[in-house]
mmCIF file of C-alpha atoms in Angstrom:
data_model
loop_
_atom_site.group_PDB
_atom_site.id
_atom_site.type_symbol
_atom_site.label_atom_id
_atom_site.label_comp_id
_atom_site.label_asym_id
_atom_site.label_seq_id
_atom_site.Cartn_x
_atom_site.Cartn_y
_atom_site.Cartn_z
ATOM 1 C CA UNK A 1 -93.004 56.578 16.922
ATOM 2 C CA UNK A 2 -90.391 59.095 18.094
ATOM 3 C CA UNK A 3 -86.785 58.082 17.452
ATOM 4 C CA UNK A 4 -84.542 56.778 20.189
ATOM 5 C CA UNK A 5 -81.993 59.494 20.906
ATOM 6 C CA UNK A 6 -79.928 57.040 22.942
ATOM 7 C CA UNK A 7 -79.727 53.270 22.574
ATOM 8 C CA UNK A 8 -82.217 51.199 24.508
ATOM 9 C CA UNK A 9 -80.870 48.200 26.390
ATOM 10 C CA UNK A 10 -81.615 44.887 24.707
ATOM 11 C CA UNK A 11 -80.899 41.601 26.425
ATOM 12 C CA UNK A 12 -80.350 38.339 24.612
ATOM 13 C CA UNK A 13 -79.573 34.988 26.180
ATOM 14 C CA UNK A 14 -75.879 35.808 26.641
ATOM 15 C CA UNK A 15 -75.468 39.458 25.725
ATOM 16 C CA UNK A 16 -76.477 42.977 26.647
ATOM 17 C CA UNK A 17 -76.723 45.464 23.786
ATOM 18 C CA UNK A 18 -76.475 48.955 25.245
ATOM 19 C CA UNK A 19 -75.208 52.483 24.829
ATOM 20 C CA UNK A 20 -71.533 53.339 24.960
ATOM 21 C CA UNK A 21 -69.815 54.192 28.264
ATOM 22 C CA UNK A 22 -66.465 55.914 28.911
ATOM 23 C CA UNK A 23 -65.041 52.616 30.223
ATOM 24 C CA UNK A 24 -65.627 51.071 26.772
ATOM 25 C CA UNK A 25 -62.844 53.078 25.133
ATOM 26 C CA UNK A 26 -59.942 50.913 26.310
ATOM 27 C CA UNK A 27 -61.417 47.514 25.334
ATOM 28 C CA UNK A 28 -62.851 48.855 22.074
ATOM 29 C CA UNK A 29 -59.504 50.492 21.204
ATOM 30 C CA UNK A 30 -57.857 47.090 21.712
ATOM 31 C CA UNK A 31 -60.390 45.505 19.338
ATOM 32 C CA UNK A 32 -59.782 48.194 16.709
ATOM 33 C CA UNK A 33 -55.995 47.900 17.080
ATOM 34 C CA UNK A 34 -56.047 44.169 16.271
ATOM 35 C CA UNK A 35 -54.957 43.592 12.643
ATOM 36 C CA UNK A 36 -56.933 40.331 12.481
ATOM 37 C CA UNK A 37 -60.147 42.084 13.520
ATOM 38 C CA UNK A 38 -59.635 44.990 11.111
ATOM 39 C CA UNK A 39 -58.316 42.981 8.133
ATOM 40 C CA UNK A 40 -61.622 43.075 6.193
ATOM 41 C CA UNK A 41 -62.891 46.488 7.311
ATOM 42 C CA UNK A 42 -62.250 49.190 4.718
ATOM 43 C CA UNK A 43 -58.561 49.199 3.848
ATOM 44 C CA UNK A 44 -57.727 46.886 6.743
ATOM 45 C CA UNK A 45 -55.992 49.635 8.715
ATOM 46 C CA UNK A 46 -56.067 49.472 12.488
ATOM 47 C CA UNK A 47 -57.183 52.439 14.589
ATOM 48 C CA UNK A 48 -55.405 54.403 17.289
ATOM 49 C CA UNK A 49 -57.067 55.074 20.633
ATOM 50 C CA UNK A 50 -57.833 58.623 19.482
ATOM 51 C CA UNK A 51 -59.433 57.383 16.247
ATOM 52 C CA UNK A 52 -61.440 54.836 18.228
ATOM 53 C CA UNK A 53 -62.681 57.578 20.570
ATOM 54 C CA UNK A 54 -63.840 59.572 17.543
ATOM 55 C CA UNK A 55 -65.657 56.494 16.217
ATOM 56 C CA UNK A 56 -67.500 56.019 19.510
ATOM 57 C CA UNK A 57 -68.485 59.707 19.452
ATOM 58 C CA UNK A 58 -69.794 59.255 15.901
ATOM 59 C CA UNK A 59 -71.786 56.178 17.004
ATOM 60 C CA UNK A 60 -73.424 58.253 19.736
ATOM 61 C CA UNK A 61 -74.139 61.122 17.324
ATOM 62 C CA UNK A 62 -75.703 58.663 14.891
ATOM 63 C CA UNK A 63 -78.210 57.587 17.557
ATOM 64 C CA UNK A 64 -79.120 61.213 18.264
ATOM 65 C CA UNK A 65 -79.526 62.055 14.558
ATOM 66 C CA UNK A 66 -81.207 58.917 13.211
ATOM 67 C CA UNK A 67 -82.778 57.083 16.137
ATOM 68 C CA UNK A 68 -80.804 53.898 15.521
ATOM 69 C CA UNK A 69 -77.146 53.007 15.625
ATOM 70 C CA UNK A 70 -74.402 50.722 16.820
ATOM 71 C CA UNK A 71 -74.821 49.129 20.238
ATOM 72 C CA UNK A 72 -71.935 48.323 22.555
ATOM 73 C CA UNK A 73 -72.155 44.567 23.157
ATOM 74 C CA UNK A 74 -71.383 43.310 26.636
ATOM 75 C CA UNK A 75 -71.073 39.719 27.832
ATOM 76 C CA UNK A 76 -73.659 39.082 30.532
ATOM 77 C CA UNK A 77 -71.423 36.395 32.036
ATOM 78 C CA UNK A 78 -68.370 38.630 32.519
ATOM 79 C CA UNK A 79 -69.625 42.210 32.142
ATOM 80 C CA UNK A 80 -66.886 42.824 29.560
ATOM 81 C CA UNK A 81 -67.330 44.789 26.355
ATOM 82 C CA UNK A 82 -66.750 42.248 23.569
ATOM 83 C CA UNK A 83 -67.659 44.296 20.485
ATOM 84 C CA UNK A 84 -70.493 46.090 18.756
ATOM 85 C CA UNK A 85 -73.497 45.298 16.606
ATOM 86 C CA UNK A 86 -76.218 47.441 15.164
ATOM 87 C CA UNK A 87 -77.389 49.714 12.416
ATOM 88 C CA UNK A 88 -75.661 52.500 10.527
ATOM 89 C CA UNK A 89 -76.045 54.647 7.428
ATOM 90 C CA UNK A 90 -73.835 53.150 4.649
ATOM 91 C CA UNK A 91 -72.979 56.445 3.001
ATOM 92 C CA UNK A 92 -69.625 55.026 1.857
ATOM 93 C CA UNK A 93 -71.549 52.898 -0.706
ATOM 94 C CA UNK A 94 -74.077 55.275 -2.322
ATOM 95 C CA UNK A 95 -75.410 52.664 -4.748
ATOM 96 C CA UNK A 96 -77.242 50.820 -1.929
ATOM 97 C CA UNK A 97 -79.001 53.927 -0.618
ATOM 98 C CA UNK A 98 -81.529 54.505 0.705
ATOM 99 C CA UNK A 99 -80.819 51.672 3.088
ATOM 100 C CA UNK A 100 -79.553 51.018 6.576
ATOM 101 C CA UNK A 101 -76.587 48.703 7.125
ATOM 102 C CA UNK A 102 -76.486 46.060 9.821
ATOM 103 C CA UNK A 103 -72.972 45.322 10.998
ATOM 104 C CA UNK A 104 -70.838 43.974 13.826
ATOM 105 C CA UNK A 105 -67.273 43.818 15.111
ATOM 106 C CA UNK A 106 -66.065 41.565 17.921
ATOM 107 C CA UNK A 107 -62.820 40.913 19.743
ATOM 108 C CA UNK A 108 -60.986 37.957 18.245
ATOM 109 C CA UNK A 109 -61.259 36.019 21.518
ATOM 110 C CA UNK A 110 -65.040 36.042 21.021
ATOM 111 C CA UNK A 111 -65.153 34.775 17.433
ATOM 112 C CA UNK A 112 -66.744 31.409 16.736
ATOM 113 C CA UNK A 113 -69.162 31.454 19.688
ATOM 114 C CA UNK A 114 -72.231 32.776 17.874
ATOM 115 C CA UNK A 115 -72.103 36.182 19.575
ATOM 116 C CA UNK A 116 -72.142 38.145 16.313
ATOM 117 C CA UNK A 117 -75.206 36.247 15.077
ATOM 118 C CA UNK A 118 -76.970 36.642 18.434
ATOM 119 C CA UNK A 119 -76.268 40.373 18.666
ATOM 120 C CA UNK A 120 -77.003 41.071 14.998
ATOM 121 C CA UNK A 121 -80.347 39.243 15.227
ATOM 122 C CA UNK A 122 -81.330 41.415 18.212
ATOM 123 C CA UNK A 123 -80.243 44.576 16.379
ATOM 124 C CA UNK A 124 -82.171 43.506 13.270
ATOM 125 C CA UNK A 125 -85.306 42.859 15.344
ATOM 126 C CA UNK A 126 -84.910 46.327 16.881
ATOM 127 C CA UNK A 127 -84.520 47.922 13.440
ATOM 128 C CA UNK A 128 -87.475 46.160 11.845
ATOM 129 C CA UNK A 129 -89.789 45.762 14.831
ATOM 130 C CA UNK A 130 -89.158 48.913 16.847
ATOM 131 C CA UNK A 131 -87.922 51.399 14.250
ATOM 132 C CA UNK A 132 -89.943 50.059 11.311
ATOM 133 C CA UNK A 133 -86.952 49.925 8.963
ATOM 134 C CA UNK A 134 -87.474 47.889 5.788
ATOM 135 C CA UNK A 135 -84.444 48.641 3.615
ATOM 136 C CA UNK A 136 -81.632 46.836 5.415
ATOM 137 C CA UNK A 137 -78.375 45.678 3.879
ATOM 138 C CA UNK A 138 -75.169 44.140 5.121
ATOM 139 C CA UNK A 139 -71.850 44.543 3.341
ATOM 140 C CA UNK A 140 -68.706 42.436 3.566
ATOM 141 C CA UNK A 141 -65.447 41.753 1.790
ATOM 142 C CA UNK A 142 -65.718 38.281 0.167
ATOM 143 C CA UNK A 143 -62.642 36.866 1.904
ATOM 144 C CA UNK A 144 -64.491 37.342 5.204
ATOM 145 C CA UNK A 145 -66.677 34.278 4.724
ATOM 146 C CA UNK A 146 -67.744 34.214 8.390
ATOM 147 C CA UNK A 147 -69.581 37.528 7.959
ATOM 148 C CA UNK A 148 -71.281 36.217 4.826
ATOM 149 C CA UNK A 149 -72.551 33.205 6.785
ATOM 150 C CA UNK A 150 -73.955 35.469 9.508
ATOM 151 C CA UNK A 151 -75.836 37.465 6.877
ATOM 152 C CA UNK A 152 -77.396 34.282 5.546
ATOM 153 C CA UNK A 153 -78.328 33.152 9.082
ATOM 154 C CA UNK A 154 -80.112 36.478 9.516
ATOM 155 C CA UNK A 155 -82.205 35.752 6.418
ATOM 156 C CA UNK A 156 -80.529 38.333 4.186
ATOM 157 C CA UNK A 157 -80.134 37.413 0.521
ATOM 158 C CA UNK A 158 -77.417 38.210 -2.009
ATOM 159 C CA UNK A 159 -78.037 41.517 -3.762
ATOM 160 C CA UNK A 160 -74.841 42.408 -5.642
ATOM 161 C CA UNK A 161 -71.079 42.370 -5.841
ATOM 162 C CA UNK A 162 -69.465 45.765 -6.276
ATOM 163 C CA UNK A 163 -66.467 47.889 -5.302
ATOM 164 C CA UNK A 164 -66.277 49.902 -2.110
ATOM 165 C CA UNK A 165 -65.253 53.324 -3.474
ATOM 166 C CA UNK A 166 -63.783 54.324 -0.106
ATOM 167 C CA UNK A 167 -61.035 51.688 -0.348
ATOM 168 C CA UNK A 168 -61.250 50.071 -3.813
ATOM 169 C CA UNK A 169 -61.902 46.605 -2.396
ATOM 170 C CA UNK A 170 -64.566 44.204 -3.678
ATOM 171 C CA UNK A 171 -67.611 43.811 -1.442
ATOM 172 C CA UNK A 172 -70.755 41.733 -1.489
ATOM 173 C CA UNK A 173 -74.056 43.242 -0.473
ATOM 174 C CA UNK A 174 -76.797 41.202 1.152
ATOM 175 C CA UNK A 175 -80.273 42.629 1.600
ATOM 176 C CA UNK A 176 -83.269 41.932 3.783
ATOM 177 C CA UNK A 177 -85.898 40.493 1.432
ATOM 178 C CA UNK A 178 -88.716 42.913 0.717
ATOM 179 C CA UNK A 179 -92.143 41.816 1.946
#
């Protein structure tokens, strides 16, 4: 099957997973500038609007290069961008390679509503069912227990605890069980 060069649109009950649009920069920059949102991502540093724009460009390039990537996640009820979910190459943690990482990031106002689980499940189904990916991991800093619970809801199982060499922080790796 040829790779997707751009993200397909995937609808869930409450969400639309889609490609990135220019209008997404402002709301996504606000998400990435929130210290609570960024606390357990890498060093915990927030991002400027310019850094966020570069991240979105890298998300789009990832789709073109690999045929999978991070979807912009939009609320179907409001039409607002509320975060992202999807698949990426976890090159920052070489010990888990070759694998694809499933991850998510949502605006704080949208925490605790099951959106991350709903979007991540759709992204996982895309990765396994459409792209045929089998080596899927998810990585989180242990203090971020909510992300660990989402991984378990997705059916991922504990693989290892290690250090993220990009920031020196402890992380736990969960993995999709092998068939």
